[in-house]
Amino acid sequence: MTFLKQCIKHIFQYESKLILRKYKPKIIVVAGSVGKTLTRDAIYSVLSKKFFIRKSDRSIASNLSVLLAIIGRPMSGVPTLPKGIKWKEAKVTLELVSWCVLTAFFALRCLLFKVIYPEYLVLEADLDKPGDLRKLAQWLSPDILVLTSIGAIPSHIEFFSTIDHYFAEVKNLISSVKREGSIVYNADSDNTAHLANSALAFTVPCGMAGDCIVRGTPFEILYSAESTGKTPTGMAFKVSSDNIESDIVLFGSIGVHNEYACLLALGVARDLKLNTKDAINALRQFKPIIGRMNIVAGIKDSIIIDDSYNSSPISCEQSIEILSRLSCSGKKIAVIGDMLELGRYSTEEHKKIAHLLAHVSSVCICVGIRSRIIAEEMQSLGLPNNLFGGLAETAIFSVDTAFEAGNILQPLLSPGDIVLIKGSQSMRMERVVLEVMRHPENSSKLLVRQDPEWLTRE
């Protein structure tokens, strides 16, 4: 990052600190490895019914979205970068400088004049590289820290020398929680529970097992009857808090990530002493985010489970577990892209995915260099021919790009098939969904990464 960009970031940070000091909003920070954005939105859904609240927008370089949320500058104004350029690689341009200056003056206006400022800020904290949370913790003190699941091999582990180094970053944020603050956490995640229980702050465990203050039941998959058989439509589960138990039904998406987001949001509501029934009613209106195990109608009366937003070992395992549970009259097909930023753990984690898929999918299309490991491992298992319903010779495919995967997938589809599509962000697995979705004209509403900045990238 250039000296000028460093200066701009420090200016934004200094102005953000002054804004927080002036308006004193309650700060809720969401951190963890999996499900942060969904949890942030679930919390927003609950609190926005009672408070004036603002949430951080999509994540960009080094928690810049946190600063912009505090300043109140929408992400829609961030300049579109040239094709193939990431924020951390961006050169200083006139457009970028103009945007930075306007943002700085926008913050200055908040400081010089009295504006209507949110009572609560819900901020998503990213841990993409060493120092991200340590630097954030140096100036930001959450009233409530929400910790989502952290898998055995966390996301972005490639950039950390050891897993303990990764955990040390999270502990920096835990230590920054205000003395009277709280930590709401996913108690079903061993790593998350260990980190939360090491803190001095008051804790609110949320989960489906153990001694949880906010508890949920294993979710049920909902179906509708169609000519091609049962079609998944959503999920249902029970939640309980303060001796109040109620049902929550979510349509359009399936997965334990949705339930954990709801449980953590209820944990925040409980910590703030909000009415539990009101919080549950708010969650009934909560809409899952696109690209996270969303149900999309496919061509030839097939069903697509679109999990193209991102991928990590724990989220990929959860997705395959859902595929194994789904009922269908046709084939179960998995289109799996590389899991990136795993470093020395990459080979072993991709092999684990191969063993899971071997017992679930009838056809597997592996996308990317790293996913070749999945294809090779599945082939080495000596799977029986009848597992693939007559497609034994070509049931396992390995291709380089999402475009190739989409072209292979189209002729394989038949009525009643269910297709899981998943991969890390840079694999652009939404392009596979676009190739086989029944209504591609609705892609801007149904798929991730449809804004101009992404559409112009290779």
Short mmCIF file of C-alpha atoms in Angstrom, two decimals:
data_model
loop_
_atom_site.label_atom_id
_atom_site.label_comp_id
_atom_site.label_asym_id
_atom_site.label_seq_id
_atom_site.Cartn_x
_atom_site.Cartn_y
_atom_site.Cartn_z
CA MET A 1 0.00 0.00 0.00
CA THR A 2 1.39 3.39 -0.91
CA PHE A 3 2.24 6.08 1.63
CA LEU A 4 -0.74 8.15 0.47
CA LYS A 5 -3.16 5.27 1.00
CA GLN A 6 -1.71 4.68 4.45
CA CYS A 7 -2.30 8.33 5.29
CA ILE A 8 -5.88 8.21 4.04
CA LYS A 9 -6.60 5.11 6.12
CA HIS A 10 -5.17 6.74 9.26
CA ILE A 11 -7.30 9.83 8.62
CA PHE A 12 -10.44 7.66 8.30
CA GLN A 13 -9.51 5.81 11.48
CA TYR A 14 -8.85 8.99 13.46
CA GLU A 15 -12.14 10.51 12.30
CA SER A 16 -13.96 7.27 13.17
CA LYS A 17 -12.57 7.35 16.71
CA LEU A 18 -13.75 10.94 17.13
CA ILE A 19 -17.20 10.11 15.76
CA LEU A 20 -17.56 7.22 18.21
CA ARG A 21 -16.43 9.46 21.06
CA LYS A 22 -18.96 12.14 20.10
CA TYR A 23 -22.07 10.02 19.44
CA LYS A 24 -21.30 7.04 21.74
CA PRO A 25 -23.24 4.35 19.84
CA LYS A 26 -23.35 0.81 21.18
CA ILE A 27 -20.94 -1.29 19.12
CA ILE A 28 -21.60 -4.90 18.15
CA VAL A 29 -18.71 -6.60 16.34
CA VAL A 30 -19.19 -9.91 14.52
CA ALA A 31 -16.05 -12.02 14.05
CA GLY A 32 -15.19 -15.64 13.33
CA SER A 33 -14.42 -17.90 10.41
CA VAL A 34 -17.82 -18.87 8.99
CA GLY A 35 -21.19 -17.12 8.82
CA LYS A 36 -20.21 -13.58 9.81
CA THR A 37 -22.23 -11.74 7.15
CA LEU A 38 -25.35 -13.84 7.75
CA THR A 39 -25.07 -13.31 11.50
CA ARG A 40 -24.57 -9.58 11.02
CA ASP A 41 -27.76 -9.40 8.95
CA ALA A 42 -29.74 -11.52 11.43
CA ILE A 43 -28.71 -9.19 14.27
CA TYR A 44 -29.67 -6.20 12.14
CA SER A 45 -33.11 -7.76 11.47
CA VAL A 46 -33.77 -8.11 15.19
CA LEU A 47 -32.44 -4.78 16.45
CA SER A 48 -33.74 -2.62 13.61
CA LYS A 49 -37.30 -3.26 14.81
CA LYS A 50 -36.54 -1.27 17.96
CA PHE A 51 -33.45 0.89 17.38
CA PHE A 52 -31.91 3.16 14.79
CA ILE A 53 -29.10 0.89 13.65
CA ARG A 54 -26.45 0.75 10.95
CA LYS A 55 -24.49 -2.26 9.72
CA SER A 56 -21.24 -2.48 7.82
CA ASP A 57 -21.49 -3.30 4.13
CA ARG A 58 -19.54 -5.75 1.96
CA SER A 59 -15.99 -6.33 3.08
CA ILE A 60 -13.05 -4.68 1.36
CA ALA A 61 -9.39 -4.27 2.22
CA SER A 62 -8.28 -4.33 5.87
CA ASN A 63 -11.67 -3.71 7.49
CA LEU A 64 -12.21 -0.52 5.51
CA SER A 65 -15.93 -1.38 5.58
CA VAL A 66 -15.84 -0.94 9.39
CA LEU A 67 -14.50 2.61 9.02
CA LEU A 68 -17.05 3.48 6.34
CA ALA A 69 -19.91 2.17 8.48
CA ILE A 70 -18.82 4.34 11.39
CA ILE A 71 -18.44 7.38 9.13
CA GLY A 72 -21.76 6.60 7.46
CA ARG A 73 -20.43 6.51 3.92
CA PRO A 74 -22.22 3.96 1.71
CA MET A 75 -20.16 1.32 -0.06
CA SER A 76 -22.03 2.10 -3.27
CA GLY A 77 -19.84 5.16 -3.64
CA VAL A 78 -16.56 3.24 -3.58
CA PRO A 79 -14.85 3.61 -6.97
CA THR A 80 -14.97 0.62 -9.31
CA LEU A 81 -11.47 -0.73 -9.78
CA PRO A 82 -10.01 -1.61 -13.18
CA LYS A 83 -10.49 -5.10 -14.54
CA GLY A 84 -8.50 -7.72 -12.64
CA ILE A 85 -7.33 -5.34 -9.90
CA LYS A 86 -8.01 -5.94 -6.21
CA TRP A 87 -8.23 -3.18 -3.62
CA LYS A 88 -4.91 -4.02 -2.03
CA GLU A 89 -3.28 -3.80 -5.48
CA ALA A 90 -5.01 -0.63 -6.61
CA LYS A 91 -2.94 2.32 -7.71
CA VAL A 92 -3.82 5.83 -6.67
CA THR A 93 -6.10 7.37 -9.29
CA LEU A 94 -7.88 10.71 -9.49
CA GLU A 95 -11.22 8.96 -8.94
CA LEU A 96 -9.90 7.17 -5.87
CA VAL A 97 -8.37 10.32 -4.41
CA SER A 98 -11.61 12.27 -5.02
CA TRP A 99 -13.63 9.59 -3.23
CA CYS A 100 -11.23 9.57 -0.28
CA VAL A 101 -11.36 13.35 0.06
CA LEU A 102 -15.16 13.37 -0.06
CA THR A 103 -15.30 10.62 2.56
CA ALA A 104 -12.95 12.54 4.85
CA PHE A 105 -15.10 15.67 4.51
CA PHE A 106 -18.25 13.59 5.10
CA ALA A 107 -16.75 12.44 8.41
CA LEU A 108 -15.73 16.01 9.22
CA ARG A 109 -19.32 17.12 8.76
CA CYS A 110 -20.42 14.55 11.35
CA LEU A 111 -17.87 15.97 13.76
CA LEU A 112 -18.56 19.67 13.21
CA PHE A 113 -22.34 19.43 13.15
CA LYS A 114 -24.88 17.42 15.08
CA VAL A 115 -26.35 14.74 12.82
CA ILE A 116 -28.81 11.95 13.52
CA TYR A 117 -26.51 9.07 14.35
CA PRO A 118 -27.39 5.37 14.88
CA GLU A 119 -27.87 4.04 18.39
CA TYR A 120 -26.20 0.78 17.40
CA LEU A 121 -23.50 -0.19 14.92
CA VAL A 122 -23.22 -3.81 13.77
CA LEU A 123 -19.75 -4.25 12.32
CA GLU A 124 -18.30 -7.30 10.60
CA ALA A 125 -14.61 -7.74 11.41
CA ASP A 126 -12.48 -9.62 8.89
CA LEU A 127 -9.37 -11.63 9.66
CA ASP A 128 -7.76 -11.96 6.25
CA LYS A 129 -4.13 -11.59 7.33
CA PRO A 130 -2.01 -11.19 10.46
CA GLY A 131 -2.61 -7.90 12.21
CA ASP A 132 -6.18 -7.28 11.00
CA LEU A 133 -7.88 -7.83 14.36
CA ARG A 134 -4.93 -6.64 16.43
CA LYS A 135 -5.00 -3.26 14.69
CA LEU A 136 -8.79 -3.05 14.96
CA ALA A 137 -8.68 -3.88 18.67
CA GLN A 138 -6.25 -1.03 19.30
CA TRP A 139 -8.94 1.56 18.75
CA LEU A 140 -12.33 -0.19 18.70
CA SER A 141 -13.92 -1.54 21.91
CA PRO A 142 -17.10 -3.58 21.32
CA ASP A 143 -20.00 -3.54 23.74
CA ILE A 144 -20.92 -6.96 22.39
CA LEU A 145 -18.60 -9.30 20.52
CA VAL A 146 -20.31 -12.04 18.52
CA LEU A 147 -18.12 -15.02 17.65
CA THR A 148 -19.32 -17.35 14.90
CA SER A 149 -17.94 -20.83 14.18
CA ILE A 150 -14.18 -21.26 13.78
CA GLY A 151 -13.29 -24.56 12.14
CA ALA A 152 -10.31 -26.79 12.84
CA ILE A 153 -8.71 -25.23 9.76
CA PRO A 154 -9.99 -21.62 9.68
CA SER A 155 -10.41 -19.47 6.59
CA HIS A 156 -7.31 -17.54 5.42
CA ILE A 157 -5.03 -19.77 7.51
CA GLU A 158 -2.49 -19.65 4.66
CA PHE A 159 -1.27 -16.26 5.88
CA PHE A 160 -0.60 -17.37 9.45
CA SER A 161 2.47 -19.28 10.61
CA THR A 162 0.40 -21.52 12.92
CA ILE A 163 -3.22 -21.98 13.97
CA ASP A 164 -2.27 -20.61 17.41
CA HIS A 165 -1.14 -17.42 15.65
CA TYR A 166 -4.62 -17.21 14.11
CA PHE A 167 -6.24 -17.70 17.53
CA ALA A 168 -3.98 -15.03 19.01
CA GLU A 169 -5.46 -12.53 16.56
CA VAL A 170 -8.99 -13.37 17.72
CA LYS A 171 -7.87 -13.04 21.36
CA ASN A 172 -6.80 -9.47 20.60
CA LEU A 173 -10.38 -8.63 19.73
CA ILE A 174 -11.73 -10.55 22.72
CA SER A 175 -9.47 -8.53 25.02
CA SER A 176 -10.80 -5.29 23.58
CA VAL A 177 -14.40 -5.93 24.72
CA LYS A 178 -15.50 -3.30 27.22
CA ARG A 179 -15.34 -4.28 30.87
CA GLU A 180 -19.12 -4.30 31.15
CA GLY A 181 -19.50 -5.87 27.71
CA SER A 182 -20.50 -9.37 26.61
CA ILE A 183 -19.46 -12.13 24.25
CA VAL A 184 -22.19 -14.00 22.38
CA TYR A 185 -20.75 -17.12 20.79
CA ASN A 186 -21.39 -20.35 18.92
CA ALA A 187 -20.97 -22.95 21.67
CA ASP A 188 -21.10 -25.87 19.21
CA SER A 189 -17.77 -24.79 17.71
CA ASP A 190 -14.99 -26.15 19.92
CA ASN A 191 -12.49 -23.49 18.89
CA THR A 192 -14.97 -20.66 19.36
CA ALA A 193 -16.08 -21.96 22.76
CA HIS A 194 -12.46 -22.30 23.90
CA LEU A 195 -11.68 -18.72 22.90
CA ALA A 196 -14.86 -17.30 24.45
CA ASN A 197 -14.43 -19.16 27.73
CA SER A 198 -10.91 -17.77 28.09
CA ALA A 199 -12.34 -14.25 28.25
CA LEU A 200 -13.18 -12.26 31.37
CA ALA A 201 -16.34 -10.76 29.86
CA PHE A 202 -19.84 -12.12 30.44
CA THR A 203 -20.63 -14.82 27.90
CA VAL A 204 -23.84 -15.96 26.20
CA PRO A 205 -23.41 -19.46 24.71
CA CYS A 206 -25.72 -20.28 21.80
CA GLY A 207 -26.07 -23.64 20.10
CA MET A 208 -27.82 -26.99 19.83
CA ALA A 209 -25.80 -28.98 22.36
CA GLY A 210 -24.38 -28.57 25.83
CA ASP A 211 -25.35 -25.94 28.37
CA CYS A 212 -26.53 -23.12 26.09
CA ILE A 213 -28.49 -20.07 27.17
CA VAL A 214 -30.02 -19.78 23.69
CA ARG A 215 -30.75 -23.18 22.21
CA GLY A 216 -31.97 -24.56 18.88
CA THR A 217 -33.09 -27.96 17.66
CA PRO A 218 -31.64 -29.75 14.61
CA PHE A 219 -33.39 -28.28 11.60
CA GLU A 220 -35.85 -30.06 9.36
CA ILE A 221 -35.73 -29.71 5.58
CA LEU A 222 -39.04 -28.60 4.07
CA TYR A 223 -40.32 -29.93 0.75
CA SER A 224 -43.11 -29.26 -1.72
CA ALA A 225 -44.64 -31.91 -3.94
CA GLU A 226 -43.81 -31.54 -7.66
CA SER A 227 -44.29 -33.74 -10.71
CA THR A 228 -40.60 -34.65 -10.54
CA GLY A 229 -40.85 -35.56 -6.85
CA LYS A 230 -40.22 -33.66 -3.64
CA THR A 231 -38.59 -30.27 -4.08
CA PRO A 232 -36.76 -28.61 -1.16
CA THR A 233 -38.20 -25.24 -0.23
CA GLY A 234 -36.54 -24.27 3.04
CA MET A 235 -35.97 -25.28 6.63
CA ALA A 236 -37.63 -25.20 10.04
CA PHE A 237 -36.30 -25.43 13.60
CA LYS A 238 -37.23 -24.54 17.16
CA VAL A 239 -35.46 -21.95 19.29
CA SER A 240 -35.69 -21.45 23.03
CA SER A 241 -34.54 -18.62 25.26
CA ASP A 242 -35.73 -17.56 28.72
CA ASN A 243 -38.15 -20.53 28.81
CA ILE A 244 -39.83 -19.35 25.62
CA GLU A 245 -39.83 -21.86 22.77
CA SER A 246 -40.97 -21.09 19.25
CA ASP A 247 -40.71 -22.30 15.65
CA ILE A 248 -38.76 -20.47 12.96
CA VAL A 249 -39.28 -21.25 9.29
CA LEU A 250 -36.92 -19.94 6.62
CA PHE A 251 -37.69 -20.33 2.92
CA GLY A 252 -35.29 -20.29 0.01
CA SER A 253 -32.20 -21.59 1.78
CA ILE A 254 -31.05 -24.67 3.70
CA GLY A 255 -28.22 -25.06 6.17
CA VAL A 256 -27.08 -24.96 9.75
CA HIS A 257 -25.44 -21.58 9.07
CA ASN A 258 -28.91 -20.03 8.91
CA GLU A 259 -29.86 -21.48 12.28
CA TYR A 260 -26.65 -20.40 13.99
CA ALA A 261 -27.15 -16.86 12.68
CA CYS A 262 -30.62 -16.81 14.24
CA LEU A 263 -29.40 -18.24 17.54
CA LEU A 264 -26.60 -15.68 17.81
CA ALA A 265 -29.02 -12.86 16.97
CA LEU A 266 -31.30 -14.09 19.76
CA GLY A 267 -28.28 -14.18 22.05
CA VAL A 268 -27.64 -10.51 21.31
CA ALA A 269 -31.32 -9.70 21.90
CA ARG A 270 -31.23 -11.51 25.23
CA ASP A 271 -28.09 -9.70 26.30
CA LEU A 272 -29.78 -6.40 25.51
CA LYS A 273 -32.84 -7.56 27.49
CA LEU A 274 -35.14 -7.27 24.50
CA ASN A 275 -38.46 -9.07 24.41
CA THR A 276 -37.77 -12.64 23.26
CA LYS A 277 -41.06 -13.02 21.43
CA ASP A 278 -40.45 -9.80 19.49
CA ALA A 279 -36.95 -10.96 18.56
CA ILE A 280 -38.26 -14.32 17.31
CA ASN A 281 -40.98 -12.58 15.29
CA ALA A 282 -38.31 -10.40 13.69
CA LEU A 283 -36.29 -13.48 12.73
CA ARG A 284 -39.35 -14.98 11.05
CA GLN A 285 -39.04 -12.13 8.55
CA PHE A 286 -35.29 -12.62 8.13
CA LYS A 287 -34.28 -13.48 4.56
CA PRO A 288 -31.15 -15.60 3.97
CA ILE A 289 -28.39 -14.06 1.87
CA ILE A 290 -27.87 -15.07 -1.76
CA GLY A 291 -25.08 -17.48 -2.56
CA ARG A 292 -25.32 -19.27 0.81
CA MET A 293 -27.06 -22.60 0.20
CA ASN A 294 -29.89 -20.88 -1.66
CA ILE A 295 -32.43 -22.93 -3.58
CA VAL A 296 -32.50 -21.94 -7.25
CA ALA A 297 -34.66 -23.51 -9.97
CA GLY A 298 -32.50 -25.21 -12.60
CA ILE A 299 -33.03 -26.20 -16.22
CA LYS A 300 -34.72 -29.53 -17.02
CA ASP A 301 -36.67 -29.39 -13.73
CA SER A 302 -33.51 -29.71 -11.68
CA ILE A 303 -32.77 -27.97 -8.38
CA ILE A 304 -29.61 -25.99 -7.69
CA ILE A 305 -28.26 -25.49 -4.18
CA ASP A 306 -26.26 -22.32 -4.77
CA ASP A 307 -23.44 -22.06 -2.22
CA SER A 308 -21.16 -20.10 -4.53
CA TYR A 309 -20.35 -17.19 -2.22
CA ASN A 310 -17.24 -18.72 -0.67
CA SER A 311 -15.76 -21.94 0.67
CA SER A 312 -13.70 -23.24 3.58
CA PRO A 313 -13.26 -26.73 5.03
CA ILE A 314 -16.00 -26.38 7.63
CA SER A 315 -18.54 -24.73 5.30
CA CYS A 316 -17.84 -27.25 2.53
CA GLU A 317 -18.35 -30.14 4.93
CA GLN A 318 -21.64 -28.64 6.10
CA SER A 319 -22.81 -28.20 2.50
CA ILE A 320 -22.04 -31.81 1.59
CA GLU A 321 -23.84 -32.97 4.73
CA ILE A 322 -26.96 -31.13 3.53
CA LEU A 323 -26.63 -32.72 0.09
CA SER A 324 -26.55 -36.13 1.76
CA ARG A 325 -29.77 -35.35 3.63
CA LEU A 326 -31.72 -34.04 0.66
CA SER A 327 -34.31 -36.30 -0.94
CA CYS A 328 -34.49 -36.32 -4.72
CA SER A 329 -35.83 -38.53 -7.51
CA GLY A 330 -32.77 -37.97 -9.71
CA LYS A 331 -29.01 -37.72 -9.28
CA LYS A 332 -27.06 -35.85 -6.64
CA ILE A 333 -24.40 -33.81 -8.40
CA ALA A 334 -21.61 -31.82 -6.72
CA VAL A 335 -19.73 -29.05 -8.52
CA ILE A 336 -16.88 -28.18 -6.17
CA GLY A 337 -14.31 -25.42 -6.72
CA ASP A 338 -11.00 -24.85 -4.99
CA MET A 339 -10.87 -23.92 -1.31
CA LEU A 340 -8.29 -21.14 -1.32
CA GLU A 341 -5.91 -19.65 1.25
CA LEU A 342 -5.37 -22.91 3.18
CA GLY A 343 -1.61 -22.97 2.70
CA ARG A 344 0.05 -26.19 3.81
CA TYR A 345 -3.32 -27.62 4.87
CA SER A 346 -4.73 -27.43 1.34
CA THR A 347 -3.93 -30.95 0.09
CA GLU A 348 -5.21 -32.74 3.18
CA GLU A 349 -8.40 -30.68 3.40
CA HIS A 350 -9.25 -31.29 -0.26
CA LYS A 351 -8.70 -35.01 0.27
CA LYS A 352 -11.15 -34.94 3.18
CA ILE A 353 -13.76 -33.39 0.91
CA ALA A 354 -13.19 -36.21 -1.61
CA HIS A 355 -14.00 -38.84 1.02
CA LEU A 356 -17.21 -37.03 1.97
CA LEU A 357 -18.33 -36.67 -1.64
CA ALA A 358 -17.62 -40.34 -2.40
CA HIS A 359 -20.56 -41.34 -0.22
CA VAL A 360 -22.96 -38.66 -1.41
CA SER A 361 -22.69 -37.52 -5.04
CA SER A 362 -23.48 -39.46 -8.18
CA VAL A 363 -21.48 -37.04 -10.31
CA CYS A 364 -18.68 -34.75 -9.17
CA ILE A 365 -17.23 -31.90 -11.21
CA CYS A 366 -14.05 -30.51 -9.65
CA VAL A 367 -13.08 -26.97 -10.63
CA GLY A 368 -9.54 -25.61 -10.28
CA ILE A 369 -6.01 -26.80 -9.73
CA ARG A 370 -6.47 -27.64 -6.05
CA SER A 371 -9.71 -29.49 -6.68
CA ARG A 372 -7.85 -31.91 -8.93
CA ILE A 373 -6.84 -33.47 -5.63
CA ILE A 374 -10.50 -34.20 -4.96
CA ALA A 375 -10.94 -35.88 -8.34
CA GLU A 376 -7.76 -37.94 -7.96
CA GLU A 377 -8.63 -39.01 -4.43
CA MET A 378 -12.15 -40.07 -5.41
CA GLN A 379 -10.77 -42.11 -8.31
CA SER A 380 -8.22 -43.75 -6.01
CA LEU A 381 -10.99 -44.96 -3.74
CA GLY A 382 -12.07 -47.51 -6.38
CA LEU A 383 -15.73 -46.59 -6.24
CA PRO A 384 -18.19 -49.20 -7.56
CA ASN A 385 -19.60 -48.58 -11.03
CA ASN A 386 -23.21 -48.80 -9.96
CA LEU A 387 -22.69 -45.84 -7.63
CA PHE A 388 -22.72 -43.59 -10.67
CA GLY A 389 -25.83 -44.93 -12.37
CA GLY A 390 -24.21 -45.88 -15.68
CA LEU A 391 -21.86 -42.89 -15.76
CA ALA A 392 -18.93 -44.72 -14.19
CA GLU A 393 -16.50 -43.80 -16.95
CA THR A 394 -17.11 -40.07 -16.69
CA ALA A 395 -18.71 -39.55 -13.26
CA ILE A 396 -15.73 -37.63 -11.93
CA PHE A 397 -14.64 -34.59 -13.94
CA SER A 398 -11.77 -32.19 -13.41
CA VAL A 399 -11.75 -28.82 -15.17
CA ASP A 400 -9.94 -25.52 -14.77
CA THR A 401 -12.74 -22.95 -14.89
CA ALA A 402 -16.35 -22.40 -13.90
CA PHE A 403 -17.26 -21.91 -17.58
CA GLU A 404 -16.01 -25.41 -18.40
CA ALA A 405 -17.90 -26.84 -15.46
CA GLY A 406 -21.14 -25.23 -16.64
CA ASN A 407 -20.72 -26.66 -20.14
CA ILE A 408 -20.17 -30.17 -18.74
CA LEU A 409 -23.05 -29.90 -16.30
CA GLN A 410 -25.76 -28.88 -18.78
CA PRO A 411 -26.09 -32.17 -20.72
CA LEU A 412 -25.81 -34.25 -17.54
CA LEU A 413 -28.91 -32.74 -15.95
CA SER A 414 -32.25 -34.49 -15.91
CA PRO A 415 -35.56 -33.96 -14.05
CA GLY A 416 -35.32 -34.44 -10.31
CA ASP A 417 -31.55 -33.85 -10.08
CA ILE A 418 -30.11 -31.79 -7.23
CA VAL A 419 -26.87 -29.90 -7.83
CA LEU A 420 -24.65 -28.47 -5.10
CA ILE A 421 -22.40 -25.68 -6.42
CA LYS A 422 -19.67 -24.42 -4.10
CA GLY A 423 -16.20 -22.88 -4.21
CA SER A 424 -14.06 -20.04 -2.93
CA GLN A 425 -14.82 -16.52 -4.05
CA SER A 426 -12.11 -16.28 -6.70
CA MET A 427 -13.35 -19.47 -8.39
CA ARG A 428 -16.46 -17.54 -9.52
CA MET A 429 -18.76 -20.55 -9.09
CA GLU A 430 -21.79 -18.33 -9.61
CA ARG A 431 -20.95 -18.64 -13.30
CA VAL A 432 -21.82 -22.33 -13.10
CA VAL A 433 -25.17 -21.44 -11.56
CA LEU A 434 -25.80 -18.94 -14.35
CA GLU A 435 -25.22 -21.65 -16.98
CA VAL A 436 -27.89 -23.99 -15.58
CA MET A 437 -30.43 -21.80 -13.76
CA ARG A 438 -33.94 -21.83 -15.19
CA HIS A 439 -34.30 -18.04 -15.20
CA PRO A 440 -30.93 -16.43 -15.99
CA GLU A 441 -32.73 -13.14 -16.59
CA ASN A 442 -33.05 -12.93 -12.78
CA SER A 443 -29.33 -13.42 -12.16
CA SER A 444 -28.84 -9.89 -10.80
CA LYS A 445 -31.28 -10.70 -7.98
CA LEU A 446 -30.41 -14.35 -7.36
CA LEU A 447 -26.63 -14.59 -7.76
CA VAL A 448 -23.64 -13.16 -5.94
CA ARG A 449 -21.03 -10.88 -7.52
CA GLN A 450 -23.29 -9.34 -10.15
CA ASP A 451 -22.14 -5.75 -9.70
CA PRO A 452 -20.08 -4.10 -12.47
CA GLU A 453 -16.77 -4.47 -10.63
CA TRP A 454 -17.12 -8.27 -10.56
CA LEU A 455 -18.72 -8.71 -13.97
CA THR A 456 -15.77 -7.04 -15.68
CA ARG A 457 -13.22 -9.35 -14.09
CA GLU A 458 -11.83 -12.42 -15.79
#
